[in-house]
PDB file of C-alpha atoms in Angstrom:
ATOM      1  CA  ASP A  91       9.552 174.413 112.076  1.00 92.00           C
ATOM      2  CA  LEU A  92       9.903 176.774 115.021  1.00 94.00           C
ATOM      3  CA  LEU A  93      11.144 180.281 114.444  1.00 97.00           C
ATOM      4  CA  ALA A  94      13.259 182.148 116.980  1.00 98.00           C
ATOM      5  CA  GLY A  95      10.840 183.380 119.647  1.00 97.00           C
ATOM      6  CA  ASP A  96       8.173 180.717 119.009  1.00 97.00           C
ATOM      7  CA  SER A  97       7.039 178.965 122.166  1.00 96.00           C
ATOM      8  CA  PHE A  98       4.833 176.173 123.455  1.00 96.00           C
ATOM      9  CA  PHE A  99       3.962 174.709 126.856  1.00 96.00           C
ATOM     10  CA  VAL A 100       4.385 171.217 128.318  1.00 94.00           C
ATOM     11  CA  THR A 101       2.412 170.050 131.345  1.00 94.00           C
ATOM     12  CA  ASP A 102       1.667 166.900 133.275  1.00 92.00           C
ATOM     13  CA  ASN A 103      -1.771 168.313 134.176  1.00 93.00           C
ATOM     14  CA  GLY A 104      -4.561 166.009 133.060  1.00 93.00           C
ATOM     15  CA  VAL A 105      -7.315 167.255 130.770  1.00 95.00           C
ATOM     16  CA  LYS A 106     -10.902 167.036 132.037  1.00 95.00           C
ATOM     17  CA  SER A 107     -13.798 165.784 129.912  1.00 95.00           C
ATOM     18  CA  ASP A 108     -14.801 169.408 129.196  1.00 96.00           C
ATOM     19  CA  GLY A 109     -11.375 170.146 127.650  1.00 95.00           C
ATOM     20  CA  THR A 110      -9.999 172.219 130.525  1.00 94.00           C
ATOM     21  CA  PHE A 111      -7.034 171.293 132.689  1.00 94.00           C
ATOM     22  CA  ALA A 112      -7.697 169.532 135.994  1.00 91.00           C
ATOM     23  CA  LEU A 113      -5.041 171.690 137.736  1.00 80.00           C
ATOM     24  CA  LEU A 114      -4.296 169.127 140.426  1.00 76.00           C
ATOM     25  CA  GLY A 115      -0.993 170.657 141.508  1.00 81.00           C
ATOM     26  CA  GLU A 116       0.999 169.624 138.456  1.00 89.00           C
ATOM     27  CA  GLY A 117       3.609 171.652 136.564  1.00 92.00           C
ATOM     28  CA  VAL A 118       3.768 173.782 133.426  1.00 94.00           C
ATOM     29  CA  LEU A 119       6.957 174.464 131.448  1.00 94.00           C
ATOM     30  CA  ARG A 120       7.431 176.878 128.554  1.00 96.00           C
ATOM     31  CA  TYR A 121       9.835 176.243 125.704  1.00 96.00           C
ATOM     32  CA  THR A 122      10.869 179.372 123.759  1.00 97.00           C
ATOM     33  CA  ALA A 123      13.140 178.799 120.784  1.00 97.00           C
ATOM     34  CA  SER A 124      16.219 181.027 121.025  1.00 97.00           C
ATOM     35  CA  SER A 125      16.939 180.273 117.354  1.00 97.00           C
ATOM     36  CA  ALA A 126      15.183 178.488 114.493  1.00 97.00           C
ATOM     37  CA  VAL A 127      14.456 174.795 115.165  1.00 96.00           C
ATOM     38  CA  PRO A 128      13.887 172.589 112.093  1.00 95.00           C
ATOM     39  CA  ALA A 129      10.941 170.172 112.112  1.00 92.00           C
ATOM     40  CA  GLY A 130      12.013 166.756 113.358  1.00 90.00           C
ATOM     41  CA  THR A 131      14.530 168.100 115.875  1.00 92.00           C
ATOM     42  CA  VAL A 132      14.393 166.238 119.195  1.00 90.00           C
ATOM     43  CA  LEU A 133      14.111 168.699 122.083  1.00 90.00           C
ATOM     44  CA  SER A 134      15.431 167.586 125.463  1.00 87.00           C
ATOM     45  CA  TYR A 135      14.524 168.843 128.902  1.00 86.00           C
ATOM     46  CA  THR A 136      17.077 168.380 131.677  1.00 85.00           C
ATOM     47  CA  GLY A 137      15.942 171.265 133.858  1.00 86.00           C
ATOM     48  CA  VAL A 138      14.957 174.910 133.792  1.00 89.00           C
ATOM     49  CA  GLY A 139      17.425 177.083 131.907  1.00 92.00           C
ATOM     50  CA  GLY A 140      18.310 177.912 128.350  1.00 92.00           C
ATOM     51  CA  ASP A 141      15.131 177.735 126.279  1.00 95.00           C
ATOM     52  CA  TRP A 142      13.062 176.204 129.125  1.00 95.00           C
ATOM     53  CA  THR A 143      11.308 178.233 131.835  1.00 95.00           C
ATOM     54  CA  ASN A 144       9.049 177.107 134.655  1.00 95.00           C
ATOM     55  CA  GLU A 145       5.600 178.691 134.461  1.00 94.00           C
ATOM     56  CA  SER A 146       4.076 177.011 137.525  1.00 93.00           C
ATOM     57  CA  GLY A 147       4.412 174.015 139.817  1.00 91.00           C
ATOM     58  CA  SER A 148       6.822 171.252 138.908  1.00 87.00           C
ATOM     59  CA  LEU A 149       6.652 168.383 136.471  1.00 84.00           C
ATOM     60  CA  ASN A 150       6.765 165.007 138.171  1.00 81.00           C
ATOM     61  CA  PHE A 151       6.585 161.834 136.101  1.00 79.00           C
ATOM     62  CA  PRO A 152       6.101 158.982 138.601  1.00 74.00           C
ATOM     63  CA  GLY A 153       6.996 155.402 137.798  1.00 71.00           C
ATOM     64  CA  ALA A 154       3.300 154.466 137.625  1.00 73.00           C
ATOM     65  CA  GLY A 155       2.878 156.686 134.565  1.00 75.00           C
ATOM     66  CA  ASP A 156       1.484 160.123 133.809  1.00 85.00           C
ATOM     67  CA  GLN A 157       0.707 162.290 130.832  1.00 89.00           C
ATOM     68  CA  ALA A 158       2.669 164.931 128.969  1.00 90.00           C
ATOM     69  CA  ILE A 159       0.437 167.457 127.205  1.00 94.00           C
ATOM     70  CA  VAL A 160       1.881 169.994 124.737  1.00 94.00           C
ATOM     71  CA  PHE A 161      -0.170 173.104 123.988  1.00 96.00           C
ATOM     72  CA  ASN A 162      -0.185 176.717 122.820  1.00 96.00           C
ATOM     73  CA  GLY A 163      -2.295 179.543 124.205  1.00 95.00           C
ATOM     74  CA  THR A 164      -2.809 179.659 127.958  1.00 93.00           C
ATOM     75  CA  VAL A 165      -3.709 177.209 130.716  1.00 91.00           C
ATOM     76  CA  ASP A 166      -7.197 178.769 130.740  1.00 93.00           C
ATOM     77  CA  SER A 167      -7.600 178.609 126.943  1.00 94.00           C
ATOM     78  CA  PRO A 168      -5.273 175.945 125.503  1.00 96.00           C
ATOM     79  CA  THR A 169      -4.883 174.787 121.920  1.00 96.00           C
ATOM     80  CA  PHE A 170      -3.644 171.218 122.204  1.00 96.00           C
ATOM     81  CA  LEU A 171      -0.785 170.169 119.927  1.00 95.00           C
ATOM     82  CA  CYS A 172      -0.013 166.621 121.069  1.00 93.00           C
ATOM     83  CA  ALA A 173      -0.254 164.365 124.102  1.00 92.00           C
ATOM     84  CA  LEU A 174       1.285 161.217 125.547  1.00 89.00           C
ATOM     85  CA  GLN A 175      -0.471 159.016 128.130  1.00 87.00           C
ATOM     86  CA  THR A 176       1.560 156.283 129.836  1.00 83.00           C
ATOM     87  CA  VAL A 177      -0.697 155.108 132.654  1.00 82.00           C
ATOM     88  CA  HIS A 178      -2.718 152.852 130.320  1.00 79.00           C
ATOM     89  CA  ASP A 179      -3.023 152.207 126.611  1.00 78.00           C
ATOM     90  CA  PHE A 180      -6.240 154.265 126.501  1.00 84.00           C
ATOM     91  CA  TRP A 181      -7.364 157.777 127.458  1.00 89.00           C
ATOM     92  CA  PHE A 182      -9.480 158.182 130.575  1.00 90.00           C
ATOM     93  CA  SER A 183     -13.003 159.646 130.393  1.00 92.00           C
ATOM     94  CA  ASP A 184     -11.969 162.405 132.819  1.00 93.00           C
ATOM     95  CA  ALA A 185      -8.986 163.645 134.845  1.00 91.00           C
ATOM     96  CA  THR A 186      -9.998 162.382 138.279  1.00 89.00           C
ATOM     97  CA  SER A 187      -6.445 162.096 139.633  1.00 88.00           C
ATOM     98  CA  PRO A 188      -3.012 163.542 138.782  1.00 86.00           C
ATOM     99  CA  LEU A 189      -2.266 160.356 136.779  1.00 85.00           C
ATOM    100  CA  ALA A 190      -5.395 160.523 134.597  1.00 88.00           C
ATOM    101  CA  SER A 191      -6.295 162.556 131.524  1.00 92.00           C
ATOM    102  CA  ALA A 192      -9.119 162.593 129.022  1.00 93.00           C
ATOM    103  CA  LEU A 193      -8.175 162.871 125.355  1.00 93.00           C
ATOM    104  CA  PRO A 194      -7.477 166.575 124.740  1.00 95.00           C
ATOM    105  CA  PRO A 195      -9.948 168.201 122.298  1.00 96.00           C
ATOM    106  CA  GLY A 196      -8.697 168.419 118.725  1.00 95.00           C
ATOM    107  CA  LEU A 197      -6.393 165.408 119.066  1.00 93.00           C
ATOM    108  CA  THR A 198      -7.071 161.920 117.703  1.00 91.00           C
ATOM    109  CA  ALA A 199      -6.465 158.840 119.863  1.00 88.00           C
ATOM    110  CA  GLY A 200      -3.992 156.435 118.293  1.00 83.00           C
ATOM    111  CA  SER A 201      -2.627 159.014 115.873  1.00 83.00           C
ATOM    112  CA  SER A 202       0.769 160.660 115.914  1.00 84.00           C
ATOM    113  CA  ASN A 203      -0.665 163.515 118.021  1.00 85.00           C
ATOM    114  CA  ALA A 204      -2.274 161.490 120.852  1.00 84.00           C
ATOM    115  CA  ILE A 205      -0.520 158.330 121.967  1.00 83.00           C
ATOM    116  CA  ALA A 206      -1.700 156.200 124.887  1.00 80.00           C
ATOM    117  CA  ALA A 207       1.052 153.663 125.414  1.00 76.00           C
ATOM    118  CA  GLY A 208       1.023 152.782 129.080  1.00 69.00           C
ATOM    119  CA  CYS A 209       1.465 149.309 130.439  1.00 63.00           C
ATOM    120  CA  GLY A 210      -1.146 149.749 133.173  1.00 58.00           C
ATOM    121  CA  ARG A 211      -0.831 147.582 136.244  1.00 54.00           C
ATOM    122  CA  SER A 212       1.902 145.453 134.659  1.00 53.00           C
ATOM    123  CA  CYS A 213       4.426 148.326 134.827  1.00 55.00           C
ATOM    124  CA  SER A 214       7.451 148.014 137.024  1.00 54.00           C
ATOM    125  CA  PRO A 215       7.821 150.824 139.597  1.00 50.00           C
ATOM    126  CA  ASP A 216      10.279 152.621 137.316  1.00 52.00           C
ATOM    127  CA  GLY A 217       8.419 151.798 134.106  1.00 50.00           C
ATOM    128  CA  PHE A 218       7.515 155.349 133.093  1.00 47.00           C
ATOM    129  CA  ASP A 219      10.977 156.754 133.741  1.00 46.00           C
ATOM    130  CA  ALA A 220      12.624 153.895 131.849  1.00 46.00           C
ATOM    131  CA  TRP A 221      10.176 154.213 128.950  1.00 45.00           C
ATOM    132  CA  LEU A 222      10.916 157.938 128.602  1.00 45.00           C
ATOM    133  CA  ASP A 223      14.622 157.372 129.305  1.00 42.00           C
ATOM    134  CA  LEU A 224      14.588 159.849 132.201  1.00 39.00           C
ATOM    135  CA  GLU A 225      17.423 159.885 134.687  1.00 37.00           C
TER     136      GLU A 225
END
């Protein structure tokens, strides 16, 4: 459950092998609950406004895939909550490009908190957007 005022961050920044963000020009959003949010509620992002604020850069999920990393704390000292990787069906050893991310520390690959579900080179150009149902 989230209480009114609770917040977390979402970024498409990859995580390096040392557990820090690669900071390759990606974006960071903050979600701050304006009222209580029960566990299991699906949160949607359609743009900045309401409970969503832009902290830096801009999120860009290209058709070739990307990652979405959810964390608390700060960009310099994150506590990772969950992550989704859609470039491949595995986590990279390091974040060497904006489309790559190592498994964030504290998360477990293949569990409900760290899913790598990309289709790799077999993706269509709009594969990531279609998979996430983005418009």
